[in-house]
Short mmCIF file of C-alpha atoms and ligand atoms in Angstrom, two decimals:
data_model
loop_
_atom_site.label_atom_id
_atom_site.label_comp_id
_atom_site.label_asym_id
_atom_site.label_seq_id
_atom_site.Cartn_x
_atom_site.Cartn_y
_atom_site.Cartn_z
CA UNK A 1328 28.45 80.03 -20.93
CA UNK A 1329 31.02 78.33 -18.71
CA UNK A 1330 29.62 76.48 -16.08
CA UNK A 1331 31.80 76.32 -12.96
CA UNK A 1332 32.91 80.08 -11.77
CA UNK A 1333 35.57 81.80 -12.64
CA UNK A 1334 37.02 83.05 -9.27
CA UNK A 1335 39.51 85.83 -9.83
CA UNK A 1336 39.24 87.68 -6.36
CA UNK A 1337 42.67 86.25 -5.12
CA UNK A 1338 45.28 83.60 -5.85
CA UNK A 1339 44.37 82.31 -2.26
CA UNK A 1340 41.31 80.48 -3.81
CA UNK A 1341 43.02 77.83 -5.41
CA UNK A 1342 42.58 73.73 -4.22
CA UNK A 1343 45.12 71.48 -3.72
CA UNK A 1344 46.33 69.39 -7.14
CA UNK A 1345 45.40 65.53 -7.22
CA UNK A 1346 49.40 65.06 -6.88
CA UNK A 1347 48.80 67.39 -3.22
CA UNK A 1348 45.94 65.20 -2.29
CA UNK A 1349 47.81 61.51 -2.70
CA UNK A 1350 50.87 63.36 -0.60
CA UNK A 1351 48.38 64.43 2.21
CA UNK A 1352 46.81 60.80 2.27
CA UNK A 1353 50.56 59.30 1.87
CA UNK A 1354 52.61 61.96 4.75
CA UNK A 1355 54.61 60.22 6.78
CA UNK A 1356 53.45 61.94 10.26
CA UNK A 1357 55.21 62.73 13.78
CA UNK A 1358 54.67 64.99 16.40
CA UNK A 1359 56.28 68.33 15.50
CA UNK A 1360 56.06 70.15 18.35
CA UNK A 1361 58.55 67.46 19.36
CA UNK A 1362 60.43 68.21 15.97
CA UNK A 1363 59.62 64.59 15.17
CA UNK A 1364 57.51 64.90 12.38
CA UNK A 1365 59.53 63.69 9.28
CA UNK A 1366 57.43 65.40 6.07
CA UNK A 1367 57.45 68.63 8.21
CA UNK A 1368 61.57 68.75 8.18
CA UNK A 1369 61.52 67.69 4.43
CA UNK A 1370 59.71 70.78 3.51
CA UNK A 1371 61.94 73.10 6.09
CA UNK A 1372 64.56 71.46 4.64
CA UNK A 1373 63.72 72.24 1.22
CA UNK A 1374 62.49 75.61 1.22
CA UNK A 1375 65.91 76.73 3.05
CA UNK A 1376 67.60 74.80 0.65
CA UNK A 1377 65.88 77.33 -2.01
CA UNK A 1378 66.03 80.46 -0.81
CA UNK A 1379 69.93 80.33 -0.20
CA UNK A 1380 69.27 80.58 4.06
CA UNK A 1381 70.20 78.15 6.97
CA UNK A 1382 67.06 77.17 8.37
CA UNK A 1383 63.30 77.48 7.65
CA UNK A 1384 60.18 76.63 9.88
CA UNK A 1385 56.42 75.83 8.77
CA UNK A 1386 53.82 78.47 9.98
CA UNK A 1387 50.01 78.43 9.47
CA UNK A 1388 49.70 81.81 7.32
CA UNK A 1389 51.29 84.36 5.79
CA UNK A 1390 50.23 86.68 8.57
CA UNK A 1391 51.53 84.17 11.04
CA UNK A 1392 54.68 84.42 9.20
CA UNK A 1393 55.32 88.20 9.18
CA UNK A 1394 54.49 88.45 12.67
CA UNK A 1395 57.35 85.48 13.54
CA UNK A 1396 59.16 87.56 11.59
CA UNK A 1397 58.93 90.89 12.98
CA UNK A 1398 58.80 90.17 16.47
CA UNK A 1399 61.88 87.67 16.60
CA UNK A 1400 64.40 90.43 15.14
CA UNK A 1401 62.85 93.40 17.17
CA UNK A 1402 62.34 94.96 21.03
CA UNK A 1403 59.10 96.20 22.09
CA UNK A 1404 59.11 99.39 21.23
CA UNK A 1405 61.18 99.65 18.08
CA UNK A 1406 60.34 100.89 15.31
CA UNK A 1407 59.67 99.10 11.30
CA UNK A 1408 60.06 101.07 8.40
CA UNK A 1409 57.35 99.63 5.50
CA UNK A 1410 55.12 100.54 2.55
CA UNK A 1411 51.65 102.36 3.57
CA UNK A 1412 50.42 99.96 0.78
CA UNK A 1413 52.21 96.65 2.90
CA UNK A 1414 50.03 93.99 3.37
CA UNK A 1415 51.50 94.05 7.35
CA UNK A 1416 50.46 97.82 7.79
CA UNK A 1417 46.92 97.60 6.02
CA UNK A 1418 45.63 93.64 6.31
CA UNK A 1419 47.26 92.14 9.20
CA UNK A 1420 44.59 93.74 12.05
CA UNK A 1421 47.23 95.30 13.38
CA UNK A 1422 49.52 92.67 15.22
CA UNK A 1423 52.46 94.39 14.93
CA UNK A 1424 51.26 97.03 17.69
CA UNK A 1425 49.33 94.62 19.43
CA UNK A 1426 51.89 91.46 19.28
CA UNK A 1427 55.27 93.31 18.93
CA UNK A 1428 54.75 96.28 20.61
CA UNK A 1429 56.09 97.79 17.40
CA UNK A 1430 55.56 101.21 15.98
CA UNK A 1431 55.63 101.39 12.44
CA UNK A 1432 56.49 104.05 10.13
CA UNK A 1433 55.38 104.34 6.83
CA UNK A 1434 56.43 105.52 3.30
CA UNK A 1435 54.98 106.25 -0.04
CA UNK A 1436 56.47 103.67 -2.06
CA UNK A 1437 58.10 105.09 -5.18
CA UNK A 1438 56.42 103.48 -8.45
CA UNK A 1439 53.80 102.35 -5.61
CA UNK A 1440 56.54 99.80 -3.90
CA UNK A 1441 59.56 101.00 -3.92
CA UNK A 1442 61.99 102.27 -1.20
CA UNK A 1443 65.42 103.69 -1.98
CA UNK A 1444 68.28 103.84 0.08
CA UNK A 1445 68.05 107.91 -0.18
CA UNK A 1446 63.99 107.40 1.34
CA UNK A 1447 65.88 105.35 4.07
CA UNK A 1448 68.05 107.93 4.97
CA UNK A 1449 64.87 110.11 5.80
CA UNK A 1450 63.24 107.48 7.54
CA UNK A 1451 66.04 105.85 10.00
CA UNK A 1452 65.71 107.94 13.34
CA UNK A 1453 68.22 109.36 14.57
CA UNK A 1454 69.71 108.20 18.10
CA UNK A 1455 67.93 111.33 20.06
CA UNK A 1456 66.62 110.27 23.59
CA UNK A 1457 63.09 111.41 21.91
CA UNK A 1458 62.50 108.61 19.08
CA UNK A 1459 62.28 105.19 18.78
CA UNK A 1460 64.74 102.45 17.89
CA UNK A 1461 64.49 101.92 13.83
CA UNK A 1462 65.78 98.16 14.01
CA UNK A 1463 63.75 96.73 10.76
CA UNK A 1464 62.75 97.70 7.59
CA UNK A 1465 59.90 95.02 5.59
CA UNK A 1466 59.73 94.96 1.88
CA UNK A 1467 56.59 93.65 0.02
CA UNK A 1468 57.99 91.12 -3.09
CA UNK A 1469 55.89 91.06 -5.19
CA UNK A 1470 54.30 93.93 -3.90
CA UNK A 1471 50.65 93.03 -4.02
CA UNK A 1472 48.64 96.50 -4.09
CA UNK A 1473 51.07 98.21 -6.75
CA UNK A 1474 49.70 95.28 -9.04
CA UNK A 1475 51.80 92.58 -8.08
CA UNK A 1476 54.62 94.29 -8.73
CA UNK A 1477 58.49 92.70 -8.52
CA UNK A 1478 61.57 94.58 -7.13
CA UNK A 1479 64.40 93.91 -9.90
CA UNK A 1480 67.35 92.96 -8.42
CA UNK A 1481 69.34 96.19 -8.53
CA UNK A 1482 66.95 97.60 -6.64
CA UNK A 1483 66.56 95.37 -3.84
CA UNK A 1484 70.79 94.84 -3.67
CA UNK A 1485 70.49 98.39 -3.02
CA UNK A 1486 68.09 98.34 -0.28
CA UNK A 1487 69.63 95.35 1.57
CA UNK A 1488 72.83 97.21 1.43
CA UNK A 1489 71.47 100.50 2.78
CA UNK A 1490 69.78 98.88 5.49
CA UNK A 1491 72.98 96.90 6.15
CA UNK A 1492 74.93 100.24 6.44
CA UNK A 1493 72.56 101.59 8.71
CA UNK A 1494 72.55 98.06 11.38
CA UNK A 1495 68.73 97.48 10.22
CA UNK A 1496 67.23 93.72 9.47
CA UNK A 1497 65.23 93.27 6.16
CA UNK A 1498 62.41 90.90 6.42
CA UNK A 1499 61.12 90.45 3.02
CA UNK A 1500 57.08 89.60 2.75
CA UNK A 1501 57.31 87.33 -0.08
CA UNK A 1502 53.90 86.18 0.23
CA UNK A 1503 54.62 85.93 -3.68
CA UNK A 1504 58.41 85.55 -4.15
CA UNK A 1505 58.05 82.63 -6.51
CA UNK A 1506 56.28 84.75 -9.01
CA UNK A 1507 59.30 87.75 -8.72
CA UNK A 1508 61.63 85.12 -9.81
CA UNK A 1509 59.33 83.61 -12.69
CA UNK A 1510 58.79 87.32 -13.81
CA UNK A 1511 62.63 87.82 -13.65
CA UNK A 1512 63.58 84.71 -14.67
CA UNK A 1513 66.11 84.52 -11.71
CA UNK A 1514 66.33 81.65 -9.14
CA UNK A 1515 64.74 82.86 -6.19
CA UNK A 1516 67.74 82.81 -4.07
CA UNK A 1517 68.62 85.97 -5.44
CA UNK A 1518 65.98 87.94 -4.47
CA UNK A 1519 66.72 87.48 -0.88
CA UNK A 1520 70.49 87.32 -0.53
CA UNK A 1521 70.73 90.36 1.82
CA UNK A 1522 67.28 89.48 3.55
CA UNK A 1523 67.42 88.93 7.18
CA UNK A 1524 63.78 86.78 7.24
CA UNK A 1525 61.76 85.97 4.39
CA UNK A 1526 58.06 84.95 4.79
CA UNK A 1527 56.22 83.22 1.28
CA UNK A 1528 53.27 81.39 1.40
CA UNK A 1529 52.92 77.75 -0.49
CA UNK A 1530 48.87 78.71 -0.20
CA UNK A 1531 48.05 81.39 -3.09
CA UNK A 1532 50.07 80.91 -6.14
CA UNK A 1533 51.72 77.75 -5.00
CA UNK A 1534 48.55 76.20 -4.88
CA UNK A 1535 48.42 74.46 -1.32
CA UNK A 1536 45.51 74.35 0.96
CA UNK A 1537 46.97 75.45 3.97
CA UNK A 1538 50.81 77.35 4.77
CA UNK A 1539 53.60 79.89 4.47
CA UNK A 1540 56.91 78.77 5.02
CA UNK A 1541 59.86 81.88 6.91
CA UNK A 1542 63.32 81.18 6.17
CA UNK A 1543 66.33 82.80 7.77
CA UNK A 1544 69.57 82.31 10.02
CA UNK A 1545 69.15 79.07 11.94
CA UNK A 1546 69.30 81.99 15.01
CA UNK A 1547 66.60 83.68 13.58
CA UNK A 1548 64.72 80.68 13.26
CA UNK A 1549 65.24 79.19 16.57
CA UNK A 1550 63.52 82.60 18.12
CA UNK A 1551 60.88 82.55 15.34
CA UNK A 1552 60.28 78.70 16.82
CA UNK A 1553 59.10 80.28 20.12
CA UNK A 1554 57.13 83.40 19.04
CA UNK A 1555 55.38 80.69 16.69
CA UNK A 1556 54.37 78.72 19.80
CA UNK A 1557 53.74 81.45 21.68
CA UNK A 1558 51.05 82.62 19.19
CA UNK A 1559 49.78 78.48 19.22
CA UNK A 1560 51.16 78.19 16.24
CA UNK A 1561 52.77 74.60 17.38
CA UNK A 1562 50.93 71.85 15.95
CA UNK A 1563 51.33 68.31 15.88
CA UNK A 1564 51.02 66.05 13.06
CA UNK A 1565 51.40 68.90 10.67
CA UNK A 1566 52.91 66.39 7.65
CA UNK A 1567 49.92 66.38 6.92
CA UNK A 1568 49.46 70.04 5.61
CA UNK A 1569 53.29 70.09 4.79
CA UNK A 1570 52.72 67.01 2.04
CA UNK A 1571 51.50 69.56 -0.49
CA UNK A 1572 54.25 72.20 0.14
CA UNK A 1573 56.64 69.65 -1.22
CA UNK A 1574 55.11 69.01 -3.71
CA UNK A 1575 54.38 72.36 -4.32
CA UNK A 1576 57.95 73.59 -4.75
CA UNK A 1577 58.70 70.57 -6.27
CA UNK A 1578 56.31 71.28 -9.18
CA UNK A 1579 54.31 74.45 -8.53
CA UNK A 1580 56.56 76.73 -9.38
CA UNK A 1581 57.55 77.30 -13.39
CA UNK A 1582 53.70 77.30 -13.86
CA UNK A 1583 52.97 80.58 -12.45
CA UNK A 1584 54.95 81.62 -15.87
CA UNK A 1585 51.23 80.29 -17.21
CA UNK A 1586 49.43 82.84 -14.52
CA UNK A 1587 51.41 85.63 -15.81
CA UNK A 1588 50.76 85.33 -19.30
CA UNK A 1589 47.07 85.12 -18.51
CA UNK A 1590 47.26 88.42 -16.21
CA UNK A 1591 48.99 89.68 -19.67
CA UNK A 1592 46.18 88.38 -22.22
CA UNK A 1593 43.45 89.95 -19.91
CA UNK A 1594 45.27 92.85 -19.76
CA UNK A 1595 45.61 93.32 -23.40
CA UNK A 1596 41.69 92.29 -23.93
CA UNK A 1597 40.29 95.04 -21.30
CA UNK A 1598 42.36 97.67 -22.75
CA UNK A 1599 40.11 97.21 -26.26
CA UNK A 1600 36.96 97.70 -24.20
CA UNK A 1601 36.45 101.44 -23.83
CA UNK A 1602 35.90 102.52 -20.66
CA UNK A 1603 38.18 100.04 -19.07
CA UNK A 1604 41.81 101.10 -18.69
CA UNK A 1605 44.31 98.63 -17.12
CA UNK A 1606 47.44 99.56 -14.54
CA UNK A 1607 50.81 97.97 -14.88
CA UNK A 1608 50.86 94.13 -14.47
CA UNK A 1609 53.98 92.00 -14.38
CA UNK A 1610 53.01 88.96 -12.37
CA UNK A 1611 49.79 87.36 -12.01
CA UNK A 1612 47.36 90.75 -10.18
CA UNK A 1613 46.07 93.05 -12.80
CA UNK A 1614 44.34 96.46 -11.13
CA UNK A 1615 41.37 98.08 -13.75
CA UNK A 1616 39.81 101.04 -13.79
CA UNK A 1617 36.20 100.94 -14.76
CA UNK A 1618 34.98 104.42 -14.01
CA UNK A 1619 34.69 105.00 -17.79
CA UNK A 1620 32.15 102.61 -18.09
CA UNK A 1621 29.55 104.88 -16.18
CA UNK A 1622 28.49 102.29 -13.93
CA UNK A 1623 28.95 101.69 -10.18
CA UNK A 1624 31.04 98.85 -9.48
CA UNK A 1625 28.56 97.17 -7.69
CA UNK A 1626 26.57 96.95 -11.14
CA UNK A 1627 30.06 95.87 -12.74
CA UNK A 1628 30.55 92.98 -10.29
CA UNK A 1629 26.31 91.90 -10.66
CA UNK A 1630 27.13 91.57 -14.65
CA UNK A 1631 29.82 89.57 -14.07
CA UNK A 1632 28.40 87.62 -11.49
CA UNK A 1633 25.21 86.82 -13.40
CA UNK A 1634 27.66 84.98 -15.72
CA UNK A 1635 30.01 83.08 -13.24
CA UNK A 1636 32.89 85.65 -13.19
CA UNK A 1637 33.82 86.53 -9.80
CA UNK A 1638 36.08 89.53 -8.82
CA UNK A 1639 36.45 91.89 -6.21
CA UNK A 1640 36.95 95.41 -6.05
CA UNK A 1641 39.69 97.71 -3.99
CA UNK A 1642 37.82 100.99 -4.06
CA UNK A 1643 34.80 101.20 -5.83
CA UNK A 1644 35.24 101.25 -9.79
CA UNK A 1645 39.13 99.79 -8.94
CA UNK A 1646 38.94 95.61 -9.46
CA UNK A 1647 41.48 93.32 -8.95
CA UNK A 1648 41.76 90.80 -11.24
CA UNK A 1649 44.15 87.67 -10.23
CA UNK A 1650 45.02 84.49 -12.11
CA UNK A 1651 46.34 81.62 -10.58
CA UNK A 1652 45.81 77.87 -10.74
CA UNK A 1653 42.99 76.69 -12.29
CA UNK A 1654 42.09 79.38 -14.03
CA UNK A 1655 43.02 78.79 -18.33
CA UNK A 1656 43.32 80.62 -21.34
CA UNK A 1657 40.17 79.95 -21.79
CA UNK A 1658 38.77 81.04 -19.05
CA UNK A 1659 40.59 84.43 -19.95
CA UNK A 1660 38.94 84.35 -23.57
CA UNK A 1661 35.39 83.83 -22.33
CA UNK A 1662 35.81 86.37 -19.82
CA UNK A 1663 36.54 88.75 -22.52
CA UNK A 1664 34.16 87.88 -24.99
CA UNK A 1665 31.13 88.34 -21.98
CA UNK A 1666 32.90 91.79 -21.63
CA UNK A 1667 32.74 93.18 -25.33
CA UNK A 1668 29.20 91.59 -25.20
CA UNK A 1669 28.36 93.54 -21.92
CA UNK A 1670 29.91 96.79 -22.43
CA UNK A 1671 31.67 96.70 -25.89
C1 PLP B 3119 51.57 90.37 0.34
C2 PLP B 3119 50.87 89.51 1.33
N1 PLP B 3119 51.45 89.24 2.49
C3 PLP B 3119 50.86 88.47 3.41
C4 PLP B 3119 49.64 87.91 3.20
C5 PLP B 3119 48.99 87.10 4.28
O1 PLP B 3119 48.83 85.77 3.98
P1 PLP B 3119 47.70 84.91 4.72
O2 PLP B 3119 46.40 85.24 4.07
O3 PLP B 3119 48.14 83.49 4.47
O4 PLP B 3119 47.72 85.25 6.16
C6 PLP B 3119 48.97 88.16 1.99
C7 PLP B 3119 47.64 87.60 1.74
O5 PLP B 3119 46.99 87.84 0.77
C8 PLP B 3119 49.59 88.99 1.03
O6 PLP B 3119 49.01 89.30 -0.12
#
């Protein structure tokens, strides 16, 4: 049996590498609410530099992030078109509403994330006295509760474009945009080309204790700069949690190529167990169905726990299943093999 547990609730339970700890102890540090602080404009500097956009600013979380980005390219009162599945419309405790005065409208993603440009034209009010302002639409790449799913390029050139036609931002929650572009095999640049704001997170994936990074126009940045502080989101020495997300994008990011081919093996390995059936997985999140099993999930996740394999479920015989960083091939194989022996 292996020893240390096998956490596969969420990428966001990853440490820091030995490399991430020697640049925390290392960071050069300055005051950045000043702007001063030198590792903090390295990263900014960097992740613009990668994502094809002017300017880029540090922020605490991903949720920090998507509400920067939401309320800095909308009125109070306007209204966001986004997934009922979005991470922002289920997970982020509202903030939208209660931070941006926003209303948001919802859609049934097709395939689970998607949104056409014909679904747009249904959802973009018209300019009667009655309605709201539509002013922003949010995409979810990859879209975490259709099983990590990635928007190929064709379709999100044809979103951007729509929304383009139609005078609407895009902010793009790319909480997990690195692993898109690993699935893809495209530089991540392209994914965001016709974004207006992009939020990803250097926590998760990426590996990194603490941040998400939102890149954009240096306009869009210089208003996201105040809603950040506004929310007390200004911090000082901050190098010191920005030393990782260097190195993180320096050397965090081809390996999530290793994550995906776990999420694969997994995948492959719970389909022989009957009882288990497996959804779609392309990236690193992996959604199974254990109802044939005839247990409660609550009994599923006790088995597992009584041998060091932690997971979580979405509704009750639903789990989600996530590799990321630290977890190995092996970990994979000996979660199988306690599976066949379990319920094989
Ligand atoms: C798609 C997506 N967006 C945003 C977030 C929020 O990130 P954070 O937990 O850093 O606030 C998450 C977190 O899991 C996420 O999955």
């Amino acid at each position: 049996m292996i020893k240390e547990k096998i956490d596969l609730r969420s990428d966001t339970v990853t440490h820091p590498t030995e490399e991430m700890m020697e640049a925390i102890k290392n960071a050069k540090l300055g005051d950045d609410v000043f702007g001063d602080d030198p590792t903090v404009i390295e990263l900014q500097e960097k992740a613009a530099k990668l994502l094809g956009k002017e300017a880029s600013l540090f922020v605490s979380s991903g949720t920090m992030g998507n509400i920067c980005g939401l309320v800095s390219q909308t009125n109070k009162g306007d209204e966001v078109i986004l997934e009922k599945n979005s991470h922002i419309f289920l997970h982020e405790v509202a903030s939208s509403a209660v931070i941006g005065g926003l209303q948001l409208r919802t859609f049934s993603g097709k395939n689970d994330y998607l949104l056409t440009p014909e679904m747009l034209d249904d959802l973009v009010r018209s300019p009667d006295v009655h309605y709201p302002i539509s002013s922003l639409v949010t995409i979810e790449n990859t879209h975490n509760m259709a099983g990590g799913k990635p928007w190929k390029i064709t379709e999100l050139n044809d979103i951007f474009s729509a929304a383009k036609k139609k005078n609407l931002k895009i902010h793009v929650d790319g909480a997990r945009i690195f692993n898109a572009a690993i699935a893809l095999g495209v530089p991540v640049s392209e994914l965001v080309k016709g974004a207006d704001s992009v939020m990803f997170c250097l926590s998760k994936g990426l590996a990194c204790p603490i941040g998400s990074m939102i890149v954009g126009s240096q306009e869009f940045i210089d208003k996201a700069l105040r809603t950040r502080k506004m929310l007390g989101g200004g911090m000082r020495q901050v190098g010191i949690i920005a030393a990782p997300g260097i190195v993180a994008l320096d050397s965090m990011i081809n390996r999530l190529a290793d994550d995906h081919k776990n999420a694969q093996l997994l995948k492959k390995g719970l389909e022989e167990i009957n009882g288990i059936t497996t959804r779609d997985c392309e990236t690193n999140i992996l959604f199974t169905d254990i109802s044939g099993l005839k247990i409660t999930g609550k009994q599923f996740k006790a088995d597992l726990a009584k041998h060091n394999i932690i997971t979580s479920s979405r509704w009750d015989t639903i789990f989600r299943f996530v590799t990321h960083y630290g977890i190995e091939k092996e970990h994979i194989e000996y979660i199988l093999e306690t599976l066949h022996k379990l319920y094989g």
